Amino acid sequence: MAIEAPVEGSTETEREAPAGSSSGWSSLRPLALRIHFYAGLLVGPLLLIAAVSGLLYALSFQAEKIVYRQELTVPAGDRALPLSAQVEAAREARPDGTVTAVWPAAEDDATTRVLMSAPGIEEGKSLAVFVDPYTAEIRGELTSYGSSGALPLRTWVDELHRDLRLGEFGRHYSELAASWLWVVALGGLLLWLGRRRTAKRELFRPERGAKGRRKVLGLHGSVGLWAVTGLVLLSATGLTWSRYAGENIGAIQDQLGGATPAVSAAIDAGSGGGGEHEGHHGGGSGSAHQGADIGLDQALESARGAGIDSGELAISLPAEGTGYVIKERDTVFPVQLDSVAVDPGDGTVIDELRFADYPVLAKLTRYGIDAHTGVFLGLPNQLALAALALALILLIVWGYRMWWLRGSVRGQGFGGRPIPRGAWRRVPVSALLPLIAVTAAVGWFIPLLGISLLAFLALDLALGAVARLRTRT
């Protein structure tokens, strides 16, 4: 939340809380300032990249609707064709593809999205063929990614935000940024709350009449106060699918019984799915499933009869030994994410899963990830993400600005110095030992945080050694 720390002798020193109001905080404050300074200064560029790309991502949802309106929308008609006819039109348009899933049109003016595996499509992505549900006209083809169906524009921005489009290696940047964001945000919050001020309103808005560095500090602190909760939540949810910390979070979630459940689509050997009518597909699964197949339309009717009636659905077609899986995909609160599996042989529901039956931790994880990716509340969610990203950009810029202004005040020309070394010596042993233990535990649980913290300490020790050598010579 800040890239700021005062230095002794500055003409504009920090105003601490009244002496004696919190002796513990008085001893911890110099250490918090020093860590906050280095974290903000060195991790700030990574956070800035994450914030800028995150802002672009939040805006990409609405941009996608404009750029791909040809593929996404159609004039509303009177009566939609059977879903099997729409899928058959997509197959004829792309005979080299294998249909894997179908997203029926969720609104009167929306297209049906037929997802395929096809030559030239990257692993983890699908070819989306957009079909007019009223005429079976092909409106276009695009690459689709993820459960939210990101199209090329949003996918490109998402990959930039996630890994700088560098693949697995690039994921280290986003995990490092997420690992430090909550530390910098909460550290800045404590420092801001610990300042002495003449009026309580200065806590929530910049001090009136302030100028120079003091004005920038007021903007930095008050905006940070308003944004801190959102920034911490972004950090926490971002870590859930990170490479190293994400594995630890997933392991703990599994141990606590909070793993996300999934509907079982396996068909028993003696069920109707493996009947005598080999090769009869009924507009269903293409070449993947070789048993009797009631077809997409009947499978969808069976799912609706089981209560899967959300406007937004995803139908996964059966493969050998599995049935249809029909899922609700309405993530706008209150979410509708129930799912059922349907036997392709006779249309019976062989398994069902209700979102209400998810473990509490699985629900919270779902809410958190959807909020982080901008699909939990639709447009309000995306606007909130954009506001948080913009706030983080301003906080980083203001932090560097304060660092620059402090150097100007001291006549250094380029930035100031952090609080003098040895701040940890002022912390009482009764507080220092638990602090070290907690830091070690957090560093183990969030590996890139621990490794980078050790790197900061090594850098600080090296700079201290160089300074002592210069003093002696």
GROMACS .gro file of C-alpha atoms in nm:
model
  473
    1MET     CA    1   0.000   0.000   0.000
    2ALA     CA    2   0.297   0.228   0.037
    3ILE     CA    3   0.650   0.283  -0.077
    4GLU     CA    4   0.722   0.521   0.202
    5ALA     CA    5   0.936   0.552   0.511
    6PRO     CA    6   1.059   0.860   0.693
    7VAL     CA    7   1.418   0.934   0.771
    8GLU     CA    8   1.561   1.109   1.069
    9GLY     CA    9   1.629   1.472   1.003
   10SER     CA   10   1.363   1.510   0.736
   11THR     CA   11   1.185   1.842   0.741
   12GLU     CA   12   0.857   1.656   0.727
   13THR     CA   13   0.881   1.372   0.976
   14GLU     CA   14   0.610   1.117   1.040
   15ARG     CA   15   0.380   1.205   1.326
   16GLU     CA   16   0.368   0.903   1.554
   17ALA     CA   17   0.092   0.806   1.792
   18PRO     CA   18   0.116   0.976   2.129
   19ALA     CA   19   0.401   0.849   2.342
   20GLY     CA   20   0.290   0.587   2.588
   21SER     CA   21  -0.029   0.508   2.400
   22SER     CA   22   0.119   0.185   2.272
   23SER     CA   23   0.471   0.099   2.381
   24GLY     CA   24   0.455  -0.224   2.181
   25TRP     CA   25   0.373  -0.038   1.862
   26SER     CA   26   0.644   0.220   1.930
   27SER     CA   27   0.902  -0.057   1.928
   28LEU     CA   28   0.757  -0.236   1.626
   29ARG     CA   29   0.698   0.073   1.415
   30PRO     CA   30   1.059   0.128   1.296
   31LEU     CA   31   1.080  -0.235   1.184
   32ALA     CA   32   0.745  -0.208   1.006
   33LEU     CA   33   0.864   0.109   0.833
   34ARG     CA   34   1.183  -0.053   0.712
   35ILE     CA   35   1.012  -0.366   0.578
   36HIS     CA   36   0.740  -0.153   0.422
   37PHE     CA   37   0.998   0.067   0.253
   38TYR     CA   38   1.196  -0.218   0.097
   39ALA     CA   39   0.887  -0.420   0.001
   40GLY     CA   40   0.725  -0.122  -0.167
   41LEU     CA   41   1.042  -0.006  -0.338
   42LEU     CA   42   1.152  -0.343  -0.476
   43VAL     CA   43   0.818  -0.518  -0.537
   44GLY     CA   44   0.642  -0.201  -0.650
   45PRO     CA   45   0.726  -0.254  -1.022
   46LEU     CA   46   0.572  -0.604  -1.015
   47LEU     CA   47   0.263  -0.474  -0.840
   48LEU     CA   48   0.238  -0.194  -1.095
   49ILE     CA   49   0.245  -0.444  -1.384
   50ALA     CA   50  -0.019  -0.656  -1.210
   51ALA     CA   51  -0.235  -0.349  -1.146
   52VAL     CA   52  -0.216  -0.215  -1.502
   53SER     CA   53  -0.285  -0.555  -1.659
   54GLY     CA   54  -0.560  -0.615  -1.402
   55LEU     CA   55  -0.723  -0.287  -1.499
   56LEU     CA   56  -0.714  -0.389  -1.865
   57TYR     CA   57  -0.861  -0.727  -1.775
   58ALA     CA   58  -1.150  -0.572  -1.582
   59LEU     CA   59  -1.232  -0.357  -1.886
   60SER     CA   60  -1.195  -0.644  -2.133
   61PHE     CA   61  -1.534  -0.796  -2.045
   62GLN     CA   62  -1.724  -0.504  -2.194
   63ALA     CA   63  -1.471  -0.462  -2.476
   64GLU     CA   64  -1.528  -0.825  -2.570
   65LYS     CA   65  -1.901  -0.762  -2.618
   66ILE     CA   66  -1.821  -0.481  -2.861
   67VAL     CA   67  -1.536  -0.644  -3.053
   68TYR     CA   68  -1.713  -0.979  -3.094
   69ARG     CA   69  -2.072  -0.864  -3.127
   70GLN     CA   70  -2.098  -1.038  -3.467
   71GLU     CA   71  -2.023  -1.373  -3.307
   72LEU     CA   72  -2.208  -1.319  -2.978
   73THR     CA   73  -2.541  -1.168  -3.083
   74VAL     CA   74  -2.818  -1.233  -3.335
   75PRO     CA   75  -3.157  -1.078  -3.407
   76ALA     CA   76  -3.410  -1.241  -3.174
   77GLY     CA   77  -3.637  -1.488  -3.352
   78ASP     CA   78  -3.968  -1.652  -3.277
   79ARG     CA   79  -3.858  -2.012  -3.223
   80ALA     CA   80  -3.518  -2.171  -3.174
   81LEU     CA   81  -3.417  -2.482  -3.368
   82PRO     CA   82  -3.346  -2.805  -3.180
   83LEU     CA   83  -3.004  -2.795  -3.016
   84SER     CA   84  -2.895  -3.102  -3.213
   85ALA     CA   85  -2.961  -2.916  -3.540
   86GLN     CA   86  -2.747  -2.625  -3.424
   87VAL     CA   87  -2.462  -2.860  -3.333
   88GLU     CA   88  -2.491  -3.040  -3.666
   89ALA     CA   89  -2.450  -2.706  -3.844
   90ALA     CA   90  -2.130  -2.644  -3.650
   91ARG     CA   91  -2.003  -2.992  -3.740
   92GLU     CA   92  -2.065  -2.928  -4.108
   93ALA     CA   93  -1.877  -2.599  -4.082
   94ARG     CA   94  -1.582  -2.764  -3.909
   95PRO     CA   95  -1.573  -3.134  -4.003
   96ASP     CA   96  -1.215  -3.156  -3.875
   97GLY     CA   97  -1.328  -3.077  -3.520
   98THR     CA   98  -1.474  -3.297  -3.247
   99VAL     CA   99  -1.757  -3.148  -3.043
  100THR     CA  100  -1.680  -3.157  -2.671
  101ALA     CA  101  -1.934  -2.919  -2.520
  102VAL     CA  102  -2.226  -2.693  -2.605
  103TRP     CA  103  -2.339  -2.368  -2.445
  104PRO     CA  104  -2.701  -2.312  -2.549
  105ALA     CA  105  -2.804  -1.953  -2.614
  106ALA     CA  106  -2.875  -1.800  -2.271
  107GLU     CA  107  -3.069  -1.497  -2.401
  108ASP     CA  108  -3.307  -1.431  -2.688
  109ASP     CA  109  -3.045  -1.237  -2.885
  110ALA     CA  110  -2.748  -1.462  -2.804
  111THR     CA  111  -2.577  -1.728  -3.016
  112THR     CA  112  -2.522  -2.090  -2.923
  113ARG     CA  113  -2.157  -2.171  -2.862
  114VAL     CA  114  -2.039  -2.511  -2.984
  115LEU     CA  115  -1.698  -2.599  -2.841
  116MET     CA  116  -1.463  -2.830  -3.029
  117SER     CA  117  -1.118  -2.978  -3.012
  118ALA     CA  118  -0.960  -2.911  -3.348
  119PRO     CA  119  -0.619  -2.905  -3.519
  120GLY     CA  120  -0.417  -2.596  -3.438
  121ILE     CA  121  -0.598  -2.520  -3.111
  122GLU     CA  122  -0.369  -2.496  -2.808
  123GLU     CA  123  -0.404  -2.742  -2.522
  124GLY     CA  124  -0.649  -2.612  -2.261
  125LYS     CA  125  -0.840  -2.406  -2.518
  126SER     CA  126  -1.130  -2.485  -2.750
  127LEU     CA  127  -1.251  -2.378  -3.090
  128ALA     CA  128  -1.584  -2.201  -3.039
  129VAL     CA  129  -1.826  -2.207  -3.333
  130PHE     CA  130  -2.107  -1.953  -3.287
  131VAL     CA  131  -2.442  -2.061  -3.427
  132ASP     CA  132  -2.761  -1.861  -3.475
  133PRO     CA  133  -3.015  -2.064  -3.274
  134TYR     CA  134  -3.302  -1.959  -3.505
  135THR     CA  135  -3.146  -2.022  -3.846
  136ALA     CA  136  -2.839  -2.241  -3.774
  137GLU     CA  137  -2.626  -1.981  -3.956
  138ILE     CA  138  -2.261  -1.984  -3.852
  139ARG     CA  139  -2.180  -1.641  -3.709
  140GLY     CA  140  -1.808  -1.698  -3.670
  141GLU     CA  141  -1.531  -1.901  -3.508
  142LEU     CA  142  -1.302  -1.796  -3.222
  143THR     CA  143  -1.073  -1.957  -2.969
  144SER     CA  144  -1.235  -1.993  -2.626
  145TYR     CA  145  -1.059  -2.034  -2.293
  146GLY     CA  146  -1.169  -2.122  -1.941
  147SER     CA  147  -1.502  -2.178  -1.771
  148SER     CA  148  -1.602  -1.816  -1.837
  149GLY     CA  149  -1.549  -1.861  -2.211
  150ALA     CA  150  -1.287  -1.590  -2.256
  151LEU     CA  151  -1.241  -1.500  -2.620
  152PRO     CA  152  -0.906  -1.397  -2.778
  153LEU     CA  153  -0.903  -1.037  -2.649
  154ARG     CA  154  -0.974  -1.123  -2.287
  155THR     CA  155  -0.756  -1.434  -2.305
  156TRP     CA  156  -0.459  -1.225  -2.423
  157VAL     CA  157  -0.502  -0.975  -2.139
  158ASP     CA  158  -0.558  -1.256  -1.888
  159GLU     CA  159  -0.233  -1.425  -1.991
  160LEU     CA  160  -0.052  -1.092  -1.966
  161HIS     CA  161  -0.183  -1.046  -1.613
  162ARG     CA  162  -0.114  -1.404  -1.509
  163ASP     CA  163   0.230  -1.475  -1.654
  164LEU     CA  164   0.333  -1.186  -1.883
  165ARG     CA  165   0.266  -1.433  -2.168
  166LEU     CA  166   0.587  -1.613  -2.075
  167GLY     CA  167   0.430  -1.942  -1.972
  168GLU     CA  168   0.519  -2.121  -1.648
  169PHE     CA  169   0.826  -1.908  -1.591
  170GLY     CA  170   0.619  -1.591  -1.603
  171ARG     CA  171   0.387  -1.717  -1.329
  172HIS     CA  172   0.660  -1.637  -1.077
  173TYR     CA  173   0.597  -1.266  -1.132
  174SER     CA  174   0.225  -1.280  -1.047
  175GLU     CA  175   0.279  -1.510  -0.749
  176LEU     CA  176   0.550  -1.282  -0.614
  177ALA     CA  177   0.321  -0.980  -0.655
  178ALA     CA  178   0.028  -1.157  -0.486
  179SER     CA  179   0.258  -1.282  -0.208
  180TRP     CA  180   0.367  -0.931  -0.114
  181LEU     CA  181   0.049  -0.735  -0.184
  182TRP     CA  182  -0.121  -0.826   0.144
  183VAL     CA  183   0.200  -0.761   0.340
  184VAL     CA  184   0.247  -0.415   0.191
  185ALA     CA  185  -0.125  -0.334   0.224
  186LEU     CA  186  -0.161  -0.440   0.588
  187GLY     CA  187   0.175  -0.285   0.681
  188GLY     CA  188   0.067   0.044   0.526
  189LEU     CA  189  -0.264   0.023   0.713
  190LEU     CA  190  -0.089  -0.017   1.049
  191LEU     CA  191   0.146   0.272   0.975
  192TRP     CA  192  -0.141   0.496   0.867
  193LEU     CA  193  -0.355   0.412   1.172
  194GLY     CA  194  -0.055   0.468   1.401
  195ARG     CA  195  -0.003   0.829   1.293
  196ARG     CA  196  -0.110   1.112   1.523
  197ARG     CA  197  -0.362   1.345   1.361
  198THR     CA  198  -0.554   1.652   1.472
  199ALA     CA  199  -0.890   1.535   1.333
  200LYS     CA  200  -1.034   1.189   1.278
  201ARG     CA  201  -1.152   1.286   0.931
  202GLU     CA  202  -0.787   1.300   0.820
  203LEU     CA  203  -0.789   0.922   0.856
  204PHE     CA  204  -1.036   0.887   0.569
  205ARG     CA  205  -0.946   1.182   0.349
  206PRO     CA  206  -0.634   1.392   0.281
  207GLU     CA  207  -0.547   1.669   0.524
  208ARG     CA  208  -0.683   2.005   0.412
  209GLY     CA  209  -0.423   2.262   0.311
  210ALA     CA  210  -0.138   2.011   0.308
  211LYS     CA  211   0.130   2.065   0.046
  212GLY     CA  212   0.427   1.882  -0.101
  213ARG     CA  213   0.518   1.545   0.040
  214ARG     CA  214   0.264   1.581   0.320
  215LYS     CA  215  -0.017   1.620   0.066
  216VAL     CA  216   0.098   1.316  -0.128
  217LEU     CA  217   0.119   1.118   0.197
  218GLY     CA  218  -0.239   1.217   0.280
  219LEU     CA  219  -0.364   1.100  -0.059
  220HIS     CA  220  -0.162   0.781  -0.034
  221GLY     CA  221  -0.281   0.693   0.315
  222SER     CA  222  -0.651   0.777   0.278
  223VAL     CA  223  -0.692   0.601  -0.057
  224GLY     CA  224  -0.499   0.305   0.080
  225LEU     CA  225  -0.735   0.288   0.377
  226TRP     CA  226  -1.038   0.266   0.149
  227ALA     CA  227  -0.873   0.008  -0.077
  228VAL     CA  228  -0.696  -0.215   0.175
  229THR     CA  229  -0.974  -0.473   0.220
  230GLY     CA  230  -1.012  -0.525  -0.153
  231LEU     CA  231  -0.635  -0.546  -0.204
  232VAL     CA  232  -0.596  -0.811   0.067
  233LEU     CA  233  -0.880  -1.014  -0.085
  234LEU     CA  234  -0.722  -0.987  -0.430
  235SER     CA  235  -0.394  -1.110  -0.284
  236ALA     CA  236  -0.557  -1.404  -0.105
  237THR     CA  237  -0.766  -1.516  -0.401
  238GLY     CA  238  -0.476  -1.470  -0.640
  239LEU     CA  239  -0.264  -1.703  -0.427
  240THR     CA  240  -0.525  -1.980  -0.439
  241TRP     CA  241  -0.429  -2.073  -0.795
  242SER     CA  242  -0.061  -1.975  -0.779
  243ARG     CA  243   0.203  -2.238  -0.845
  244TYR     CA  244   0.364  -2.286  -0.503
  245ALA     CA  245   0.143  -2.119  -0.243
  246GLY     CA  246  -0.159  -2.252  -0.431
  247GLU     CA  247  -0.044  -2.610  -0.371
  248ASN     CA  248  -0.019  -2.546   0.003
  249ILE     CA  249  -0.359  -2.377   0.011
  250GLY     CA  250  -0.514  -2.667  -0.181
  251ALA     CA  251  -0.358  -2.924   0.053
  252ILE     CA  252  -0.498  -2.750   0.361
  253GLN     CA  253  -0.836  -2.711   0.195
  254ASP     CA  254  -0.845  -3.084   0.119
  255GLN     CA  255  -0.747  -3.172   0.476
  256LEU     CA  256  -1.030  -2.955   0.608
  257GLY     CA  257  -1.280  -3.123   0.375
  258GLY     CA  258  -1.323  -2.818   0.158
  259ALA     CA  259  -1.227  -2.964  -0.181
  260THR     CA  260  -1.462  -2.868  -0.464
  261PRO     CA  261  -1.683  -3.169  -0.545
  262ALA     CA  262  -1.769  -3.283  -0.896
  263VAL     CA  263  -2.062  -3.474  -1.040
  264SER     CA  264  -1.982  -3.832  -1.143
  265ALA     CA  265  -2.065  -3.913  -1.505
  266ALA     CA  266  -1.935  -4.272  -1.504
  267ILE     CA  267  -2.176  -4.524  -1.655
  268ASP     CA  268  -2.208  -4.872  -1.506
  269ALA     CA  269  -2.116  -5.151  -1.744
  270GLY     CA  270  -2.468  -5.289  -1.737
  271SER     CA  271  -2.650  -4.961  -1.789
  272GLY     CA  272  -2.828  -4.846  -2.100
  273GLY     CA  273  -2.528  -4.643  -2.212
  274GLY     CA  274  -2.357  -4.942  -2.366
  275GLY     CA  275  -2.664  -5.083  -2.544
  276GLU     CA  276  -2.699  -5.260  -2.876
  277HIS     CA  277  -2.732  -4.952  -3.098
  278GLU     CA  278  -2.365  -4.894  -3.171
  279GLY     CA  279  -2.297  -4.577  -3.371
  280HIS     CA  280  -2.639  -4.417  -3.312
  281HIS     CA  281  -2.557  -4.064  -3.192
  282GLY     CA  282  -2.875  -3.867  -3.233
  283GLY     CA  283  -2.698  -3.533  -3.269
  284GLY     CA  284  -2.495  -3.597  -2.957
  285SER     CA  285  -2.139  -3.694  -2.904
  286GLY     CA  286  -1.977  -3.738  -3.243
  287SER     CA  287  -1.720  -4.016  -3.250
  288ALA     CA  288  -1.618  -4.015  -2.883
  289HIS     CA  289  -1.914  -4.218  -2.750
  290GLN     CA  290  -2.000  -4.542  -2.931
  291GLY     CA  291  -2.310  -4.656  -2.740
  292ALA     CA  292  -2.678  -4.573  -2.771
  293ASP     CA  293  -2.738  -4.200  -2.749
  294ILE     CA  294  -3.066  -4.025  -2.680
  295GLY     CA  295  -2.918  -3.701  -2.819
  296LEU     CA  296  -2.860  -3.354  -2.689
  297ASP     CA  297  -3.220  -3.240  -2.684
  298GLN     CA  298  -3.345  -3.531  -2.475
  299ALA     CA  299  -3.044  -3.509  -2.242
  300LEU     CA  300  -3.119  -3.141  -2.188
  301GLU     CA  301  -3.485  -3.220  -2.115
  302SER     CA  302  -3.379  -3.480  -1.857
  303ALA     CA  303  -3.153  -3.224  -1.690
  304ARG     CA  304  -3.427  -2.964  -1.681
  305GLY     CA  305  -3.657  -3.219  -1.528
  306ALA     CA  306  -3.398  -3.257  -1.251
  307GLY     CA  307  -3.402  -2.883  -1.182
  308ILE     CA  308  -3.115  -2.766  -1.403
  309ASP     CA  309  -3.300  -2.469  -1.542
  310SER     CA  310  -3.063  -2.173  -1.521
  311GLY     CA  311  -3.049  -1.959  -1.833
  312GLU     CA  312  -2.675  -2.023  -1.869
  313LEU     CA  313  -2.588  -2.391  -1.921
  314ALA     CA  314  -2.285  -2.589  -2.032
  315ILE     CA  315  -2.334  -2.938  -2.174
  316SER     CA  316  -2.033  -3.168  -2.187
  317LEU     CA  317  -2.085  -3.450  -2.436
  318PRO     CA  318  -2.028  -3.812  -2.338
  319ALA     CA  319  -1.708  -3.999  -2.401
  320GLU     CA  320  -1.658  -4.374  -2.380
  321GLY     CA  321  -1.787  -4.490  -2.041
  322THR     CA  322  -1.933  -4.154  -1.937
  323GLY     CA  323  -2.261  -3.972  -1.979
  324TYR     CA  324  -2.370  -3.619  -2.052
  325VAL     CA  325  -2.283  -3.359  -1.789
  326ILE     CA  326  -2.514  -3.058  -1.782
  327LYS     CA  327  -2.402  -2.773  -1.557
  328GLU     CA  328  -2.545  -2.438  -1.464
  329ARG     CA  329  -2.285  -2.167  -1.514
  330ASP     CA  330  -2.461  -1.860  -1.378
  331THR     CA  331  -2.198  -1.711  -1.146
  332VAL     CA  332  -2.380  -1.384  -1.082
  333PHE     CA  333  -2.492  -1.386  -0.718
  334PRO     CA  334  -2.701  -1.570  -0.610
  335VAL     CA  335  -2.505  -1.824  -0.812
  336GLN     CA  336  -2.665  -2.118  -0.988
  337LEU     CA  337  -2.403  -2.389  -1.029
  338ASP     CA  338  -2.597  -2.714  -0.991
  339SER     CA  339  -2.503  -3.002  -1.221
  340VAL     CA  340  -2.630  -3.346  -1.323
  341ALA     CA  341  -2.501  -3.639  -1.523
  342VAL     CA  342  -2.737  -3.807  -1.770
  343ASP     CA  343  -2.709  -4.160  -1.908
  344PRO     CA  344  -2.692  -4.126  -2.290
  345GLY     CA  345  -2.859  -4.465  -2.329
  346ASP     CA  346  -3.193  -4.395  -2.163
  347GLY     CA  347  -3.184  -4.035  -2.034
  348THR     CA  348  -3.188  -4.123  -1.665
  349VAL     CA  349  -3.009  -3.892  -1.424
  350ILE     CA  350  -2.720  -4.099  -1.287
  351ASP     CA  351  -2.579  -3.837  -1.050
  352GLU     CA  352  -2.653  -3.483  -0.938
  353LEU     CA  353  -2.470  -3.219  -0.740
  354ARG     CA  354  -2.624  -2.907  -0.588
  355PHE     CA  355  -2.419  -2.600  -0.511
  356ALA     CA  356  -2.602  -2.580  -0.177
  357ASP     CA  357  -2.431  -2.909  -0.083
  358TYR     CA  358  -2.078  -2.779  -0.148
  359PRO     CA  359  -1.856  -2.760   0.164
  360VAL     CA  360  -1.837  -2.409   0.306
  361LEU     CA  361  -1.469  -2.373   0.209
  362ALA     CA  362  -1.546  -2.482  -0.147
  363LYS     CA  363  -1.821  -2.220  -0.168
  364LEU     CA  364  -1.593  -1.948  -0.035
  365THR     CA  365  -1.321  -2.049  -0.280
  366ARG     CA  366  -1.571  -2.036  -0.565
  367TYR     CA  367  -1.693  -1.692  -0.459
  368GLY     CA  368  -1.339  -1.563  -0.418
  369ILE     CA  369  -1.209  -1.686  -0.752
  370ASP     CA  370  -1.516  -1.563  -0.937
  371ALA     CA  371  -1.486  -1.222  -0.770
  372HIS     CA  372  -1.115  -1.203  -0.859
  373THR     CA  373  -1.191  -1.291  -1.222
  374GLY     CA  374  -1.478  -1.044  -1.250
  375VAL     CA  375  -1.770  -1.284  -1.302
  376PHE     CA  376  -1.925  -1.299  -0.951
  377LEU     CA  377  -2.145  -0.990  -0.979
  378GLY     CA  378  -2.113  -0.909  -1.347
  379LEU     CA  379  -2.057  -0.544  -1.435
  380PRO     CA  380  -2.048  -0.418  -1.071
  381ASN     CA  381  -1.775  -0.676  -1.000
  382GLN     CA  382  -1.576  -0.560  -1.303
  383LEU     CA  383  -1.610  -0.194  -1.205
  384ALA     CA  384  -1.493  -0.275  -0.852
  385LEU     CA  385  -1.189  -0.457  -0.991
  386ALA     CA  386  -1.110  -0.163  -1.216
  387ALA     CA  387  -1.138   0.077  -0.919
  388LEU     CA  388  -0.906  -0.140  -0.707
  389ALA     CA  389  -0.653  -0.166  -0.989
  390LEU     CA  390  -0.660   0.211  -1.042
  391ALA     CA  391  -0.623   0.268  -0.666
  392LEU     CA  392  -0.319   0.038  -0.656
  393ILE     CA  393  -0.161   0.219  -0.951
  394LEU     CA  394  -0.207   0.554  -0.774
  395LEU     CA  395  -0.074   0.418  -0.445
  396ILE     CA  396   0.243   0.294  -0.612
  397VAL     CA  397   0.295   0.618  -0.805
  398TRP     CA  398   0.236   0.827  -0.489
  399GLY     CA  399   0.474   0.602  -0.296
  400TYR     CA  400   0.756   0.659  -0.542
  401ARG     CA  401   0.667   1.027  -0.549
  402MET     CA  402   0.714   1.052  -0.170
  403TRP     CA  403   1.045   0.872  -0.198
  404TRP     CA  404   1.156   1.125  -0.460
  405LEU     CA  405   1.033   1.425  -0.263
  406ARG     CA  406   1.214   1.309   0.051
  407GLY     CA  407   1.539   1.303  -0.144
  408SER     CA  408   1.472   1.654  -0.270
  409VAL     CA  409   1.408   1.778   0.083
  410ARG     CA  410   1.736   1.629   0.203
  411GLY     CA  411   1.928   1.755  -0.097
  412GLN     CA  412   2.001   1.399  -0.213
  413GLY     CA  413   1.848   1.456  -0.555
  414PHE     CA  414   1.718   1.101  -0.599
  415GLY     CA  415   1.509   0.943  -0.327
  416GLY     CA  416   1.565   0.915   0.042
  417ARG     CA  417   1.698   0.654   0.277
  418PRO     CA  418   1.482   0.415   0.480
  419ILE     CA  419   1.478   0.426   0.857
  420PRO     CA  420   1.827   0.339   0.990
  421ARG     CA  421   1.932  -0.025   1.022
  422GLY     CA  422   1.897  -0.218   1.345
  423ALA     CA  423   1.524  -0.150   1.387
  424TRP     CA  424   1.471  -0.511   1.495
  425ARG     CA  425   1.690  -0.451   1.801
  426ARG     CA  426   1.424  -0.215   1.938
  427VAL     CA  427   1.165  -0.491   1.942
  428PRO     CA  428   1.131  -0.663   2.284
  429VAL     CA  429   1.234  -1.029   2.288
  430SER     CA  430   0.883  -1.123   2.401
  431ALA     CA  431   0.750  -0.983   2.073
  432LEU     CA  432   1.050  -1.055   1.850
  433LEU     CA  433   1.055  -1.434   1.899
  434PRO     CA  434   0.685  -1.485   1.811
  435LEU     CA  435   0.730  -1.246   1.519
  436ILE     CA  436   1.021  -1.452   1.386
  437ALA     CA  437   0.821  -1.773   1.427
  438VAL     CA  438   0.518  -1.633   1.246
  439THR     CA  439   0.736  -1.491   0.968
  440ALA     CA  440   0.908  -1.828   0.921
  441ALA     CA  441   0.573  -2.009   0.905
  442VAL     CA  442   0.429  -1.762   0.657
  443GLY     CA  443   0.749  -1.776   0.451
  444TRP     CA  444   0.725  -2.156   0.434
  445PHE     CA  445   0.356  -2.148   0.343
  446ILE     CA  446   0.406  -1.874   0.081
  447PRO     CA  447   0.748  -1.977  -0.057
  448LEU     CA  448   0.815  -1.685  -0.290
  449LEU     CA  449   0.742  -1.444  -0.005
  450GLY     CA  450   0.991  -1.624   0.219
  451ILE     CA  451   1.261  -1.647  -0.049
  452SER     CA  452   1.228  -1.283  -0.151
  453LEU     CA  453   1.227  -1.171   0.213
  454LEU     CA  454   1.556  -1.354   0.267
  455ALA     CA  455   1.688  -1.183  -0.047
  456PHE     CA  456   1.586  -0.843   0.094
  457LEU     CA  457   1.763  -0.919   0.421
  458ALA     CA  458   2.076  -1.033   0.237
  459LEU     CA  459   2.073  -0.713   0.031
  460ASP     CA  460   2.029  -0.504   0.344
  461LEU     CA  461   2.319  -0.681   0.517
  462ALA     CA  462   2.538  -0.635   0.212
  463LEU     CA  463   2.460  -0.264   0.191
  464GLY     CA  464   2.532  -0.234   0.563
  465ALA     CA  465   2.869  -0.407   0.522
  466VAL     CA  466   2.962  -0.180   0.233
  467ALA     CA  467   2.865   0.127   0.436
  468ARG     CA  468   3.083   0.017   0.730
  469LEU     CA  469   3.381  -0.042   0.501
  470ARG     CA  470   3.345   0.306   0.357
  471THR     CA  471   3.325   0.455   0.704
  472ARG     CA  472   3.646   0.281   0.811
  473THR     CA  473   3.835   0.394   0.502
   0.00000   0.00000   0.00000
